């Protein structure tokens, strides 16, 4: 069935890079997304990648897509305290309009 | 800016009560979604709607129903609330214009506690 998996927690030191990983199941997914949820708030789109791309870079964010292994990662360079949040990986199924989310990775920053 | 507004941030209801969660978006989006968010389980899709009066079951529709009589409004209904429906409920919307990749815009969530 449809599934998106992420590890639940990640702790990094301020200034280091954070890498959040995600695996998905639908090889026909056309778009894959990263959403960020800050405490007490809804989700906001951080970045997305189209399935015919391997990499997308946007300032401190780098998204890598390995379509063969159905693996998506989000790298945050120079992690700051403001990056503390839950990060959700999501995929859209081309056969339908529904978007499936992973369990979310809670990123915490150590001083 | 797109705004998705959920009518109640916090609700406390009793087992067996009927509960309405309202969601309104102001950008003429065709698609609207209801998710529930539980720790360790992420967001699970309850129902979604392609357009007015159209609805599709998501992954966990049991115990829920929805209504989309107007394009801007998507309501989630718990006919008889149970304690296992205590959760955070998130509404989202997006446009289909431009293809499948439209961004999902979320409301701030409604935290429901069923006693």
mmCIF file with all atom_site columns, C-alpha atoms in Angstrom:
data_model
loop_
_atom_site.group_PDB
_atom_site.id
_atom_site.type_symbol
_atom_site.label_atom_id
_atom_site.label_alt_id
_atom_site.label_comp_id
_atom_site.label_asym_id
_atom_site.label_entity_id
_atom_site.label_seq_id
_atom_site.pdbx_PDB_ins_code
_atom_site.Cartn_x
_atom_site.Cartn_y
_atom_site.Cartn_z
_atom_site.occupancy
_atom_site.B_iso_or_equiv
_atom_site.pdbx_formal_charge
_atom_site.auth_seq_id
_atom_site.auth_comp_id
_atom_site.auth_asym_id
_atom_site.auth_atom_id
_atom_site.pdbx_PDB_model_num
ATOM 1   C CA . UNK A 1 1   ? 0.000   0.000  0.000   1.00 0.00 ? 1   UNK A CA 1
ATOM 2   C CA . UNK A 1 2   ? 0.892   3.641  0.083   1.00 0.00 ? 2   UNK A CA 1
ATOM 3   C CA . UNK A 1 3   ? 3.429   4.532  2.728   1.00 0.00 ? 3   UNK A CA 1
ATOM 4   C CA . UNK A 1 4   ? 5.912   7.271  3.528   1.00 0.00 ? 4   UNK A CA 1
ATOM 5   C CA . UNK A 1 5   ? 8.436   6.590  6.278   1.00 0.00 ? 5   UNK A CA 1
ATOM 6   C CA . UNK A 1 6   ? 10.687  8.852  8.308   1.00 0.00 ? 6   UNK A CA 1
ATOM 7   C CA . UNK A 1 7   ? 12.639  8.550  11.512  1.00 0.00 ? 7   UNK A CA 1
ATOM 8   C CA . UNK A 1 8   ? 10.908  10.311 14.395  1.00 0.00 ? 8   UNK A CA 1
ATOM 9   C CA . UNK A 1 9   ? 13.739  12.317 15.941  1.00 0.00 ? 9   UNK A CA 1
ATOM 10  C CA . UNK A 1 10  ? 16.969  14.048 14.966  1.00 0.00 ? 10  UNK A CA 1
ATOM 11  C CA . UNK A 1 11  ? 19.251  16.101 17.194  1.00 0.00 ? 11  UNK A CA 1
ATOM 12  C CA . UNK A 1 12  ? 22.071  18.234 15.774  1.00 0.00 ? 12  UNK A CA 1
ATOM 13  C CA . UNK A 1 13  ? 24.452  20.842 17.082  1.00 0.00 ? 13  UNK A CA 1
ATOM 14  C CA . UNK A 1 14  ? 23.854  24.452 16.105  1.00 0.00 ? 14  UNK A CA 1
ATOM 15  C CA . UNK A 1 15  ? 25.887  25.300 13.014  1.00 0.00 ? 15  UNK A CA 1
ATOM 16  C CA . UNK A 1 16  ? 26.114  21.688 11.812  1.00 0.00 ? 16  UNK A CA 1
ATOM 17  C CA . UNK A 1 17  ? 24.202  20.276 8.856   1.00 0.00 ? 17  UNK A CA 1
ATOM 18  C CA . UNK A 1 18  ? 20.968  18.360 9.418   1.00 0.00 ? 18  UNK A CA 1
ATOM 19  C CA . UNK A 1 19  ? 19.934  15.538 7.117   1.00 0.00 ? 19  UNK A CA 1
ATOM 20  C CA . UNK A 1 20  ? 16.382  14.271 7.307   1.00 0.00 ? 20  UNK A CA 1
ATOM 21  C CA . UNK A 1 21  ? 15.572  11.106 5.369   1.00 0.00 ? 21  UNK A CA 1
ATOM 22  C CA . UNK A 1 22  ? 12.386  9.725  3.918   1.00 0.00 ? 22  UNK A CA 1
ATOM 23  C CA . UNK A 1 23  ? 11.383  6.642  1.947   1.00 0.00 ? 23  UNK A CA 1
ATOM 24  C CA . UNK A 1 24  ? 8.233   6.324  -0.102  1.00 0.00 ? 24  UNK A CA 1
ATOM 25  C CA . UNK A 1 25  ? 6.471   3.550  -1.966  1.00 0.00 ? 25  UNK A CA 1
ATOM 26  C CA . UNK A 1 26  ? 4.733   4.902  -5.051  1.00 0.00 ? 26  UNK A CA 1
ATOM 27  C CA . UNK A 1 27  ? 7.136   4.924  -7.989  1.00 0.00 ? 27  UNK A CA 1
ATOM 28  C CA . UNK A 1 28  ? 4.629   6.929  -10.008 1.00 0.00 ? 28  UNK A CA 1
ATOM 29  C CA . UNK A 1 29  ? 4.754   9.884  -7.619  1.00 0.00 ? 29  UNK A CA 1
ATOM 30  C CA . UNK A 1 30  ? 5.221   13.061 -9.588  1.00 0.00 ? 30  UNK A CA 1
ATOM 31  C CA . UNK A 1 31  ? 5.959   15.505 -6.781  1.00 0.00 ? 31  UNK A CA 1
ATOM 32  C CA . UNK A 1 32  ? 7.624   15.038 -3.416  1.00 0.00 ? 32  UNK A CA 1
ATOM 33  C CA . UNK A 1 33  ? 7.407   17.690 -0.749  1.00 0.00 ? 33  UNK A CA 1
ATOM 34  C CA . UNK A 1 34  ? 8.982   18.809 2.486   1.00 0.00 ? 34  UNK A CA 1
ATOM 35  C CA . UNK A 1 35  ? 6.723   20.619 4.922   1.00 0.00 ? 35  UNK A CA 1
ATOM 36  C CA . UNK A 1 36  ? 7.739   22.302 8.179   1.00 0.00 ? 36  UNK A CA 1
ATOM 37  C CA . UNK A 1 37  ? 5.559   22.560 11.276  1.00 0.00 ? 37  UNK A CA 1
ATOM 38  C CA . UNK A 1 38  ? 6.556   24.934 14.024  1.00 0.00 ? 38  UNK A CA 1
ATOM 39  C CA . UNK A 1 39  ? 5.057   24.519 17.515  1.00 0.00 ? 39  UNK A CA 1
ATOM 40  C CA . UNK A 1 40  ? 1.368   25.393 17.656  1.00 0.00 ? 40  UNK A CA 1
ATOM 41  C CA . UNK A 1 41  ? 1.118   26.052 13.934  1.00 0.00 ? 41  UNK A CA 1
ATOM 42  C CA . UNK A 1 42  ? -0.089  24.354 10.797  1.00 0.00 ? 42  UNK A CA 1
ATOM 43  C CA . UNK A 1 43  ? 2.251   23.011 8.148   1.00 0.00 ? 43  UNK A CA 1
ATOM 44  C CA . UNK A 1 44  ? 4.042   25.237 5.682   1.00 0.00 ? 44  UNK A CA 1
ATOM 45  C CA . UNK A 1 45  ? 5.635   24.162 2.435   1.00 0.00 ? 45  UNK A CA 1
ATOM 46  C CA . UNK A 1 46  ? 9.410   24.290 2.690   1.00 0.00 ? 46  UNK A CA 1
ATOM 47  C CA . UNK A 1 47  ? 10.390  22.957 -0.708  1.00 0.00 ? 47  UNK A CA 1
ATOM 48  C CA . UNK A 1 48  ? 9.417   20.364 -3.281  1.00 0.00 ? 48  UNK A CA 1
ATOM 49  C CA . UNK A 1 49  ? 11.050  18.362 -6.047  1.00 0.00 ? 49  UNK A CA 1
ATOM 50  C CA . UNK A 1 50  ? 9.636   17.041 -9.278  1.00 0.00 ? 50  UNK A CA 1
ATOM 51  C CA . UNK A 1 51  ? 10.232  13.367 -9.874  1.00 0.00 ? 51  UNK A CA 1
ATOM 52  C CA . UNK A 1 52  ? 12.425  13.881 -12.947 1.00 0.00 ? 52  UNK A CA 1
ATOM 53  C CA . UNK A 1 53  ? 14.970  15.825 -10.866 1.00 0.00 ? 53  UNK A CA 1
ATOM 54  C CA . UNK A 1 54  ? 17.811  14.405 -8.775  1.00 0.00 ? 54  UNK A CA 1
ATOM 55  C CA . UNK A 1 55  ? 18.597  17.464 -6.740  1.00 0.00 ? 55  UNK A CA 1
ATOM 56  C CA . UNK A 1 56  ? 17.203  20.852 -5.887  1.00 0.00 ? 56  UNK A CA 1
ATOM 57  C CA . UNK A 1 57  ? 18.988  23.575 -3.967  1.00 0.00 ? 57  UNK A CA 1
ATOM 58  C CA . UNK A 1 58  ? 17.414  26.601 -2.345  1.00 0.00 ? 58  UNK A CA 1
ATOM 59  C CA . UNK A 1 59  ? 19.705  28.675 -0.096  1.00 0.00 ? 59  UNK A CA 1
ATOM 60  C CA . UNK A 1 60  ? 20.462  26.491 2.951   1.00 0.00 ? 60  UNK A CA 1
ATOM 61  C CA . UNK A 1 61  ? 18.208  23.672 1.769   1.00 0.00 ? 61  UNK A CA 1
ATOM 62  C CA . UNK A 1 62  ? 19.246  20.811 -0.511  1.00 0.00 ? 62  UNK A CA 1
ATOM 63  C CA . UNK A 1 63  ? 16.815  18.114 -1.571  1.00 0.00 ? 63  UNK A CA 1
ATOM 64  C CA . UNK A 1 64  ? 18.153  14.858 -2.997  1.00 0.00 ? 64  UNK A CA 1
ATOM 65  C CA . UNK A 1 65  ? 15.959  12.316 -4.754  1.00 0.00 ? 65  UNK A CA 1
ATOM 66  C CA . UNK A 1 66  ? 17.012  8.743  -5.479  1.00 0.00 ? 66  UNK A CA 1
ATOM 67  C CA . UNK A 1 67  ? 14.121  7.457  -7.522  1.00 0.00 ? 67  UNK A CA 1
ATOM 68  C CA . UNK A 1 68  ? 15.554  3.955  -7.886  1.00 0.00 ? 68  UNK A CA 1
ATOM 69  C CA . UNK A 1 69  ? 15.632  3.488  -4.103  1.00 0.00 ? 69  UNK A CA 1
ATOM 70  C CA . UNK A 1 70  ? 12.544  5.683  -3.532  1.00 0.00 ? 70  UNK A CA 1
ATOM 71  C CA . UNK A 1 71  ? 14.583  7.753  -1.090  1.00 0.00 ? 71  UNK A CA 1
ATOM 72  C CA . UNK A 1 72  ? 14.268  11.483 -0.459  1.00 0.00 ? 72  UNK A CA 1
ATOM 73  C CA . UNK A 1 73  ? 16.434  13.593 1.810   1.00 0.00 ? 73  UNK A CA 1
ATOM 74  C CA . UNK A 1 74  ? 16.459  17.160 3.063   1.00 0.00 ? 74  UNK A CA 1
ATOM 75  C CA . UNK A 1 75  ? 19.738  18.735 4.072   1.00 0.00 ? 75  UNK A CA 1
ATOM 76  C CA . UNK A 1 76  ? 19.745  21.959 6.082   1.00 0.00 ? 76  UNK A CA 1
ATOM 77  C CA . UNK A 1 77  ? 23.140  23.636 6.110   1.00 0.00 ? 77  UNK A CA 1
ATOM 78  C CA . UNK A 1 78  ? 24.303  25.700 9.103   1.00 0.00 ? 78  UNK A CA 1
ATOM 79  C CA . UNK A 1 79  ? 21.364  24.615 11.259  1.00 0.00 ? 79  UNK A CA 1
ATOM 80  C CA . UNK A 1 80  ? 19.979  27.385 13.458  1.00 0.00 ? 80  UNK A CA 1
ATOM 81  C CA . UNK A 1 81  ? 17.700  27.365 16.511  1.00 0.00 ? 81  UNK A CA 1
ATOM 82  C CA . UNK A 1 82  ? 14.895  28.657 14.299  1.00 0.00 ? 82  UNK A CA 1
ATOM 83  C CA . UNK A 1 83  ? 15.057  25.401 12.355  1.00 0.00 ? 83  UNK A CA 1
ATOM 84  C CA . UNK A 1 84  ? 13.643  23.521 15.355  1.00 0.00 ? 84  UNK A CA 1
ATOM 85  C CA . UNK A 1 85  ? 10.402  22.030 14.082  1.00 0.00 ? 85  UNK A CA 1
ATOM 86  C CA . UNK A 1 86  ? 8.782   18.869 12.798  1.00 0.00 ? 86  UNK A CA 1
ATOM 87  C CA . UNK A 1 87  ? 9.615   18.146 9.164   1.00 0.00 ? 87  UNK A CA 1
ATOM 88  C CA . UNK A 1 88  ? 7.202   16.120 7.056   1.00 0.00 ? 88  UNK A CA 1
ATOM 89  C CA . UNK A 1 89  ? 7.967   14.354 3.838   1.00 0.00 ? 89  UNK A CA 1
ATOM 90  C CA . UNK A 1 90  ? 4.973   13.947 1.506   1.00 0.00 ? 90  UNK A CA 1
ATOM 91  C CA . UNK A 1 91  ? 4.244   12.505 -1.904  1.00 0.00 ? 91  UNK A CA 1
ATOM 92  C CA . UNK A 1 92  ? 1.434   13.039 -4.344  1.00 0.00 ? 92  UNK A CA 1
ATOM 93  C CA . UNK A 1 93  ? -0.042  10.114 -6.191  1.00 0.00 ? 93  UNK A CA 1
ATOM 94  C CA . UNK A 1 94  ? -0.416  10.791 -9.877  1.00 0.00 ? 94  UNK A CA 1
ATOM 95  C CA . UNK A 1 95  ? -3.450  8.525  -10.013 1.00 0.00 ? 95  UNK A CA 1
ATOM 96  C CA . UNK A 1 96  ? -5.351  10.681 -7.558  1.00 0.00 ? 96  UNK A CA 1
ATOM 97  C CA . UNK A 1 97  ? -5.250  14.060 -5.969  1.00 0.00 ? 97  UNK A CA 1
ATOM 98  C CA . UNK A 1 98  ? -4.377  12.813 -2.527  1.00 0.00 ? 98  UNK A CA 1
ATOM 99  C CA . UNK A 1 99  ? -1.157  13.683 -0.801  1.00 0.00 ? 99  UNK A CA 1
ATOM 100 C CA . UNK A 1 100 ? 0.305   11.205 1.694   1.00 0.00 ? 100 UNK A CA 1
ATOM 101 C CA . UNK A 1 101 ? 2.497   12.357 4.565   1.00 0.00 ? 101 UNK A CA 1
ATOM 102 C CA . UNK A 1 102 ? 5.147   10.624 6.596   1.00 0.00 ? 102 UNK A CA 1
ATOM 103 C CA . UNK A 1 103 ? 5.181   10.512 10.383  1.00 0.00 ? 103 UNK A CA 1
ATOM 104 C CA . UNK A 1 104 ? 7.336   13.623 10.663  1.00 0.00 ? 104 UNK A CA 1
ATOM 105 C CA . UNK A 1 105 ? 10.872  14.064 12.022  1.00 0.00 ? 105 UNK A CA 1
ATOM 106 C CA . UNK A 1 106 ? 11.259  16.282 15.052  1.00 0.00 ? 106 UNK A CA 1
ATOM 107 C CA . UNK A 1 107 ? 14.492  18.256 14.679  1.00 0.00 ? 107 UNK A CA 1
ATOM 108 C CA . UNK A 1 108 ? 16.037  19.599 17.859  1.00 0.00 ? 108 UNK A CA 1
ATOM 109 C CA . UNK A 1 109 ? 19.084  21.833 18.012  1.00 0.00 ? 109 UNK A CA 1
ATOM 110 C CA . UNK A 1 110 ? 21.808  21.554 20.677  1.00 0.00 ? 110 UNK A CA 1
ATOM 111 C CA . UNK A 1 111 ? 23.838  24.656 21.591  1.00 0.00 ? 111 UNK A CA 1
ATOM 112 C CA . UNK B 2 1   ? -1.942  35.447 0.745   1.00 0.00 ? 1   UNK B CA 1
ATOM 113 C CA . UNK B 2 2   ? -3.934  32.247 0.886   1.00 0.00 ? 2   UNK B CA 1
ATOM 114 C CA . UNK B 2 3   ? -5.799  31.822 4.090   1.00 0.00 ? 3   UNK B CA 1
ATOM 115 C CA . UNK B 2 4   ? -7.257  28.596 5.419   1.00 0.00 ? 4   UNK B CA 1
ATOM 116 C CA . UNK B 2 5   ? -9.307  29.195 8.515   1.00 0.00 ? 5   UNK B CA 1
ATOM 117 C CA . UNK B 2 6   ? -10.469 26.544 10.931  1.00 0.00 ? 6   UNK B CA 1
ATOM 118 C CA . UNK B 2 7   ? -13.336 27.711 13.063  1.00 0.00 ? 7   UNK B CA 1
ATOM 119 C CA . UNK B 2 8   ? -12.201 26.335 16.411  1.00 0.00 ? 8   UNK B CA 1
ATOM 120 C CA . UNK B 2 9   ? -8.656  25.983 17.737  1.00 0.00 ? 9   UNK B CA 1
ATOM 121 C CA . UNK B 2 10  ? -9.700  23.966 20.779  1.00 0.00 ? 10  UNK B CA 1
ATOM 122 C CA . UNK B 2 11  ? -12.806 21.905 21.464  1.00 0.00 ? 11  UNK B CA 1
ATOM 123 C CA . UNK B 2 12  ? -13.798 19.638 24.328  1.00 0.00 ? 12  UNK B CA 1
ATOM 124 C CA . UNK B 2 13  ? -16.716 17.294 23.702  1.00 0.00 ? 13  UNK B CA 1
ATOM 125 C CA . UNK B 2 14  ? -18.301 14.323 25.424  1.00 0.00 ? 14  UNK B CA 1
ATOM 126 C CA . UNK B 2 15  ? -18.501 10.785 24.087  1.00 0.00 ? 15  UNK B CA 1
ATOM 127 C CA . UNK B 2 16  ? -21.513 10.412 21.810  1.00 0.00 ? 16  UNK B CA 1
ATOM 128 C CA . UNK B 2 17  ? -21.813 14.091 20.915  1.00 0.00 ? 17  UNK B CA 1
ATOM 129 C CA . UNK B 2 18  ? -22.004 15.206 17.304  1.00 0.00 ? 18  UNK B CA 1
ATOM 130 C CA . UNK B 2 19  ? -19.058 17.397 16.370  1.00 0.00 ? 19  UNK B CA 1
ATOM 131 C CA . UNK B 2 20  ? -18.666 19.784 13.450  1.00 0.00 ? 20  UNK B CA 1
ATOM 132 C CA . UNK B 2 21  ? -15.271 21.068 12.386  1.00 0.00 ? 21  UNK B CA 1
ATOM 133 C CA . UNK B 2 22  ? -15.445 23.874 9.853   1.00 0.00 ? 22  UNK B CA 1
ATOM 134 C CA . UNK B 2 23  ? -12.804 24.940 7.378   1.00 0.00 ? 23  UNK B CA 1
ATOM 135 C CA . UNK B 2 24  ? -12.935 27.907 4.998   1.00 0.00 ? 24  UNK B CA 1
ATOM 136 C CA . UNK B 2 25  ? -10.427 28.917 2.321   1.00 0.00 ? 25  UNK B CA 1
ATOM 137 C CA . UNK B 2 26  ? -10.401 32.208 0.485   1.00 0.00 ? 26  UNK B CA 1
ATOM 138 C CA . UNK B 2 27  ? -8.512  31.383 -2.719  1.00 0.00 ? 27  UNK B CA 1
ATOM 139 C CA . UNK B 2 28  ? -11.116 29.553 -4.813  1.00 0.00 ? 28  UNK B CA 1
ATOM 140 C CA . UNK B 2 29  ? -9.215  26.257 -4.472  1.00 0.00 ? 29  UNK B CA 1
ATOM 141 C CA . UNK B 2 30  ? -10.811 23.169 -5.966  1.00 0.00 ? 30  UNK B CA 1
ATOM 142 C CA . UNK B 2 31  ? -9.281  20.594 -3.625  1.00 0.00 ? 31  UNK B CA 1
ATOM 143 C CA . UNK B 2 32  ? -9.764  20.453 0.120   1.00 0.00 ? 32  UNK B CA 1
ATOM 144 C CA . UNK B 2 33  ? -8.531  17.897 2.629   1.00 0.00 ? 33  UNK B CA 1
ATOM 145 C CA . UNK B 2 34  ? -9.016  16.828 6.223   1.00 0.00 ? 34  UNK B CA 1
ATOM 146 C CA . UNK B 2 35  ? -6.127  15.166 8.059   1.00 0.00 ? 35  UNK B CA 1
ATOM 147 C CA . UNK B 2 36  ? -5.682  14.110 11.634  1.00 0.00 ? 36  UNK B CA 1
ATOM 148 C CA . UNK B 2 37  ? -2.291  14.408 13.292  1.00 0.00 ? 37  UNK B CA 1
ATOM 149 C CA . UNK B 2 38  ? -1.210  12.105 16.089  1.00 0.00 ? 38  UNK B CA 1
ATOM 150 C CA . UNK B 2 39  ? 2.269   11.817 17.642  1.00 0.00 ? 39  UNK B CA 1
ATOM 151 C CA . UNK B 2 40  ? 4.391   9.255  15.850  1.00 0.00 ? 40  UNK B CA 1
ATOM 152 C CA . UNK B 2 41  ? 1.770   8.705  13.166  1.00 0.00 ? 41  UNK B CA 1
ATOM 153 C CA . UNK B 2 42  ? 2.159   11.910 11.209  1.00 0.00 ? 42  UNK B CA 1
ATOM 154 C CA . UNK B 2 43  ? -0.757  13.152 9.159   1.00 0.00 ? 43  UNK B CA 1
ATOM 155 C CA . UNK B 2 44  ? -3.368  10.664 8.092   1.00 0.00 ? 44  UNK B CA 1
ATOM 156 C CA . UNK B 2 45  ? -5.894  11.553 5.423   1.00 0.00 ? 45  UNK B CA 1
ATOM 157 C CA . UNK B 2 46  ? -9.514  11.272 6.512   1.00 0.00 ? 46  UNK B CA 1
ATOM 158 C CA . UNK B 2 47  ? -11.397 12.651 3.495   1.00 0.00 ? 47  UNK B CA 1
ATOM 159 C CA . UNK B 2 48  ? -10.722 14.892 0.561   1.00 0.00 ? 48  UNK B CA 1
ATOM 160 C CA . UNK B 2 49  ? -12.845 16.736 -1.944  1.00 0.00 ? 49  UNK B CA 1
ATOM 161 C CA . UNK B 2 50  ? -12.055 17.425 -5.585  1.00 0.00 ? 50  UNK B CA 1
ATOM 162 C CA . UNK B 2 51  ? -14.712 20.082 -5.927  1.00 0.00 ? 51  UNK B CA 1
ATOM 163 C CA . UNK B 2 52  ? -18.120 21.157 -4.686  1.00 0.00 ? 52  UNK B CA 1
ATOM 164 C CA . UNK B 2 53  ? -20.318 18.221 -3.643  1.00 0.00 ? 53  UNK B CA 1
ATOM 165 C CA . UNK B 2 54  ? -17.532 15.764 -4.469  1.00 0.00 ? 54  UNK B CA 1
ATOM 166 C CA . UNK B 2 55  ? -15.774 13.728 -1.805  1.00 0.00 ? 55  UNK B CA 1
ATOM 167 C CA . UNK B 2 56  ? -13.421 10.793 -1.580  1.00 0.00 ? 56  UNK B CA 1
ATOM 168 C CA . UNK B 2 57  ? -12.472 8.625  1.362   1.00 0.00 ? 57  UNK B CA 1
ATOM 169 C CA . UNK B 2 58  ? -8.932  8.856  2.558   1.00 0.00 ? 58  UNK B CA 1
ATOM 170 C CA . UNK B 2 59  ? -7.080  6.289  4.614   1.00 0.00 ? 59  UNK B CA 1
ATOM 171 C CA . UNK B 2 60  ? -9.082  6.518  7.863   1.00 0.00 ? 60  UNK B CA 1
ATOM 172 C CA . UNK B 2 61  ? -12.666 7.591  7.055   1.00 0.00 ? 61  UNK B CA 1
ATOM 173 C CA . UNK B 2 62  ? -14.387 5.403  9.656   1.00 0.00 ? 62  UNK B CA 1
ATOM 174 C CA . UNK B 2 63  ? -16.340 7.428  12.171  1.00 0.00 ? 63  UNK B CA 1
ATOM 175 C CA . UNK B 2 64  ? -16.220 10.582 10.035  1.00 0.00 ? 64  UNK B CA 1
ATOM 176 C CA . UNK B 2 65  ? -18.235 12.201 7.289   1.00 0.00 ? 65  UNK B CA 1
ATOM 177 C CA . UNK B 2 66  ? -17.758 15.412 5.312   1.00 0.00 ? 66  UNK B CA 1
ATOM 178 C CA . UNK B 2 67  ? -19.782 18.047 3.549   1.00 0.00 ? 67  UNK B CA 1
ATOM 179 C CA . UNK B 2 68  ? -18.797 20.381 0.692   1.00 0.00 ? 68  UNK B CA 1
ATOM 180 C CA . UNK B 2 69  ? -21.840 22.413 -0.295  1.00 0.00 ? 69  UNK B CA 1
ATOM 181 C CA . UNK B 2 70  ? -19.834 25.510 -1.246  1.00 0.00 ? 70  UNK B CA 1
ATOM 182 C CA . UNK B 2 71  ? -16.431 25.681 -2.836  1.00 0.00 ? 71  UNK B CA 1
ATOM 183 C CA . UNK B 2 72  ? -14.824 27.612 0.001   1.00 0.00 ? 72  UNK B CA 1
ATOM 184 C CA . UNK B 2 73  ? -16.113 25.469 2.860   1.00 0.00 ? 73  UNK B CA 1
ATOM 185 C CA . UNK B 2 74  ? -15.293 21.877 3.817   1.00 0.00 ? 74  UNK B CA 1
ATOM 186 C CA . UNK B 2 75  ? -16.793 20.483 6.998   1.00 0.00 ? 75  UNK B CA 1
ATOM 187 C CA . UNK B 2 76  ? -15.741 17.419 8.948   1.00 0.00 ? 76  UNK B CA 1
ATOM 188 C CA . UNK B 2 77  ? -18.450 15.719 10.983  1.00 0.00 ? 77  UNK B CA 1
ATOM 189 C CA . UNK B 2 78  ? -18.093 13.247 13.812  1.00 0.00 ? 78  UNK B CA 1
ATOM 190 C CA . UNK B 2 79  ? -21.565 11.745 14.109  1.00 0.00 ? 79  UNK B CA 1
ATOM 191 C CA . UNK B 2 80  ? -20.915 10.258 17.545  1.00 0.00 ? 80  UNK B CA 1
ATOM 192 C CA . UNK B 2 81  ? -17.593 11.294 19.013  1.00 0.00 ? 81  UNK B CA 1
ATOM 193 C CA . UNK B 2 82  ? -15.454 8.682  20.729  1.00 0.00 ? 82  UNK B CA 1
ATOM 194 C CA . UNK B 2 83  ? -12.361 9.028  22.905  1.00 0.00 ? 83  UNK B CA 1
ATOM 195 C CA . UNK B 2 84  ? -10.124 7.583  20.169  1.00 0.00 ? 84  UNK B CA 1
ATOM 196 C CA . UNK B 2 85  ? -11.019 10.589 18.018  1.00 0.00 ? 85  UNK B CA 1
ATOM 197 C CA . UNK B 2 86  ? -9.155  12.878 20.405  1.00 0.00 ? 86  UNK B CA 1
ATOM 198 C CA . UNK B 2 87  ? -6.589  14.405 18.082  1.00 0.00 ? 87  UNK B CA 1
ATOM 199 C CA . UNK B 2 88  ? -5.379  17.436 16.175  1.00 0.00 ? 88  UNK B CA 1
ATOM 200 C CA . UNK B 2 89  ? -7.376  17.962 12.973  1.00 0.00 ? 89  UNK B CA 1
ATOM 201 C CA . UNK B 2 90  ? -5.817  19.831 10.083  1.00 0.00 ? 90  UNK B CA 1
ATOM 202 C CA . UNK B 2 91  ? -7.635  21.207 7.070   1.00 0.00 ? 91  UNK B CA 1
ATOM 203 C CA . UNK B 2 92  ? -5.801  22.002 3.832   1.00 0.00 ? 92  UNK B CA 1
ATOM 204 C CA . UNK B 2 93  ? -6.611  23.252 0.361   1.00 0.00 ? 93  UNK B CA 1
ATOM 205 C CA . UNK B 2 94  ? -4.925  23.577 -3.002  1.00 0.00 ? 94  UNK B CA 1
ATOM 206 C CA . UNK B 2 95  ? -5.644  24.507 -6.575  1.00 0.00 ? 95  UNK B CA 1
ATOM 207 C CA . UNK B 2 96  ? -5.589  22.075 -9.466  1.00 0.00 ? 96  UNK B CA 1
ATOM 208 C CA . UNK B 2 97  ? -4.712  24.807 -11.918 1.00 0.00 ? 97  UNK B CA 1
ATOM 209 C CA . UNK B 2 98  ? -1.263  24.205 -13.340 1.00 0.00 ? 98  UNK B CA 1
ATOM 210 C CA . UNK B 2 99  ? -1.358  20.472 -12.739 1.00 0.00 ? 99  UNK B CA 1
ATOM 211 C CA . UNK B 2 100 ? -0.793  18.098 -9.864  1.00 0.00 ? 100 UNK B CA 1
ATOM 212 C CA . UNK B 2 101 ? 1.966   19.912 -8.088  1.00 0.00 ? 101 UNK B CA 1
ATOM 213 C CA . UNK B 2 102 ? -0.028  22.618 -6.394  1.00 0.00 ? 102 UNK B CA 1
ATOM 214 C CA . UNK B 2 103 ? 1.055   23.494 -2.885  1.00 0.00 ? 103 UNK B CA 1
ATOM 215 C CA . UNK B 2 104 ? -1.128  22.450 0.023   1.00 0.00 ? 104 UNK B CA 1
ATOM 216 C CA . UNK B 2 105 ? -2.068  25.337 2.295   1.00 0.00 ? 105 UNK B CA 1
ATOM 217 C CA . UNK B 2 106 ? -2.914  24.388 5.859   1.00 0.00 ? 106 UNK B CA 1
ATOM 218 C CA . UNK B 2 107 ? -5.047  25.854 8.579   1.00 0.00 ? 107 UNK B CA 1
ATOM 219 C CA . UNK B 2 108 ? -3.660  26.130 12.083  1.00 0.00 ? 108 UNK B CA 1
ATOM 220 C CA . UNK B 2 109 ? -5.471  23.049 13.308  1.00 0.00 ? 109 UNK B CA 1
ATOM 221 C CA . UNK B 2 110 ? -8.318  22.185 15.650  1.00 0.00 ? 110 UNK B CA 1
ATOM 222 C CA . UNK B 2 111 ? -7.396  20.267 18.773  1.00 0.00 ? 111 UNK B CA 1
ATOM 223 C CA . UNK B 2 112 ? -10.330 18.082 19.776  1.00 0.00 ? 112 UNK B CA 1
ATOM 224 C CA . UNK B 2 113 ? -10.562 16.346 23.132  1.00 0.00 ? 113 UNK B CA 1
ATOM 225 C CA . UNK B 2 114 ? -13.324 13.798 23.630  1.00 0.00 ? 114 UNK B CA 1
ATOM 226 C CA . UNK B 2 115 ? -14.044 12.939 27.269  1.00 0.00 ? 115 UNK B CA 1
#
